[in-house]
Short mmCIF file of C-alpha atoms in Angstrom, two decimals:
data_model
loop_
_atom_site.label_atom_id
_atom_site.label_comp_id
_atom_site.label_asym_id
_atom_site.label_seq_id
_atom_site.Cartn_x
_atom_site.Cartn_y
_atom_site.Cartn_z
CA MET A 1 -153.54 13.99 -84.25
CA THR A 2 -155.31 10.66 -84.53
CA GLU A 3 -158.53 12.12 -83.26
CA GLN A 4 -158.39 14.85 -86.03
CA LEU A 5 -157.94 12.11 -88.68
CA ASP A 6 -160.85 10.20 -87.15
CA ASP A 7 -162.99 13.46 -87.34
CA GLN A 8 -161.69 13.87 -91.02
CA ARG A 9 -162.62 10.37 -91.93
CA GLU A 10 -166.15 10.56 -90.50
CA PHE A 11 -166.72 13.86 -92.21
CA GLU A 12 -165.61 12.17 -95.57
CA LYS A 13 -168.01 9.34 -94.91
CA ASN A 14 -170.74 11.77 -94.54
CA LEU A 15 -169.94 13.39 -97.83
CA GLU A 16 -169.95 10.03 -99.56
CA LYS A 17 -173.58 9.87 -98.49
CA LEU A 18 -174.36 13.52 -99.12
CA MET A 19 -172.93 14.05 -102.60
CA PRO A 20 -175.02 11.40 -104.38
CA HIS A 21 -178.07 12.80 -102.76
CA TRP A 22 -177.26 16.37 -103.87
CA LEU A 23 -176.75 15.05 -107.31
CA SER A 24 -180.06 13.29 -107.33
CA HIS A 25 -181.77 16.35 -105.70
CA ASN A 26 -180.44 18.72 -108.29
CA ASP A 27 -181.28 16.35 -111.05
CA GLN A 28 -184.86 16.54 -109.77
CA HIS A 29 -184.98 20.22 -109.87
CA ILE A 30 -183.42 20.32 -113.33
CA ARG A 31 -186.26 17.91 -114.65
CA ASP A 32 -188.87 20.10 -113.00
CA ASN A 33 -187.46 23.16 -114.45
CA GLU A 34 -187.49 21.55 -117.79
CA LYS A 35 -191.18 20.55 -117.55
CA TRP A 36 -192.08 24.13 -116.60
CA LEU A 37 -189.90 25.46 -119.61
CA GLY A 38 -191.94 23.23 -121.92
CA ILE A 39 -195.27 25.00 -120.39
CA ILE A 40 -193.50 28.54 -120.55
CA GLU A 41 -192.53 28.05 -124.20
CA GLY A 42 -195.98 26.92 -125.14
CA MET A 43 -197.56 29.91 -123.53
CA GLY A 44 -195.31 32.07 -125.96
CA LEU A 45 -193.34 33.79 -123.19
CA GLU A 46 -190.03 33.64 -125.01
CA ARG A 47 -188.03 35.95 -122.75
CA VAL A 48 -189.07 34.17 -119.71
CA ALA A 49 -188.27 30.88 -121.42
CA ARG A 50 -184.75 32.20 -122.52
CA GLU A 51 -183.84 33.11 -118.90
CA LEU A 52 -185.14 29.80 -117.62
CA LYS A 53 -182.90 27.90 -120.18
CA GLU A 54 -180.04 29.81 -119.05
CA ALA A 55 -180.86 28.89 -115.38
CA ILE A 56 -181.32 25.22 -116.24
CA ALA A 57 -177.82 25.17 -118.01
CA ILE A 58 -176.20 26.73 -115.14
CA LEU A 59 -177.85 24.28 -112.82
CA LYS A 60 -176.52 21.42 -115.06
CA GLU A 61 -173.06 22.89 -114.97
CA ALA A 62 -173.16 23.13 -111.34
CA ASN A 63 -174.25 19.53 -110.72
CA ASN A 64 -171.48 18.63 -113.06
CA HIS A 65 -169.19 20.18 -110.71
CA VAL A 66 -170.86 18.43 -107.82
CA ALA A 67 -170.08 14.98 -109.72
CA LEU A 68 -166.54 15.96 -110.21
CA ALA A 69 -166.12 16.65 -106.49
CA ASN A 70 -167.74 13.36 -105.63
CA LYS A 71 -165.27 11.70 -108.09
CA GLU A 72 -162.43 13.47 -106.35
CA LEU A 73 -163.49 12.33 -102.97
CA LYS A 74 -163.65 8.73 -104.17
CA ASP A 75 -160.25 8.96 -105.86
CA ALA A 76 -158.75 10.58 -102.67
CA GLU A 77 -160.11 7.47 -100.73
CA VAL A 78 -158.17 5.26 -103.23
CA ASP A 79 -154.98 7.30 -102.90
CA ARG A 80 -155.03 7.23 -99.09
CA PRO A 81 -153.13 4.23 -97.60
CA ALA A 82 -155.25 2.11 -95.34
CA ASP A 83 -154.37 2.35 -91.57
CA LYS A 84 -152.50 -0.70 -90.33
CA PRO A 85 -153.69 -2.27 -87.10
CA ALA A 86 -150.22 -1.83 -85.42
CA GLU A 87 -150.41 2.03 -86.30
CA LYS A 88 -153.90 2.32 -84.82
CA ALA A 89 -152.92 0.52 -81.62
CA ALA A 90 -149.66 2.62 -81.29
CA CYS A 91 -151.56 5.91 -81.88
CA LYS A 92 -154.20 4.87 -79.22
CA ASN A 93 -151.66 4.07 -76.77
CA ASN A 94 -149.99 7.53 -77.31
CA ARG A 95 -153.17 9.45 -76.58
CA GLY A 96 -152.74 8.93 -72.85
#
């Protein structure tokens, strides 16, 4: 049981590092797409621009959900009681 909790906490620590990276990475793609959108609009490719605008809106919405997931992860850490040293020792002794 303790091993599973340790694995879960390790996974959560990885998520704590990954989610901000995902947010930054997605923001960079959004900025790149917006740059290309300006070029496409300047070329008069209205239908292409309309589709790219829609794609950008979807990317922004998706990134908002990643941000919400990141917040939920942080809130879950605050809600979780910290392990007490005595409980950790008892769990280790019960592993055999």
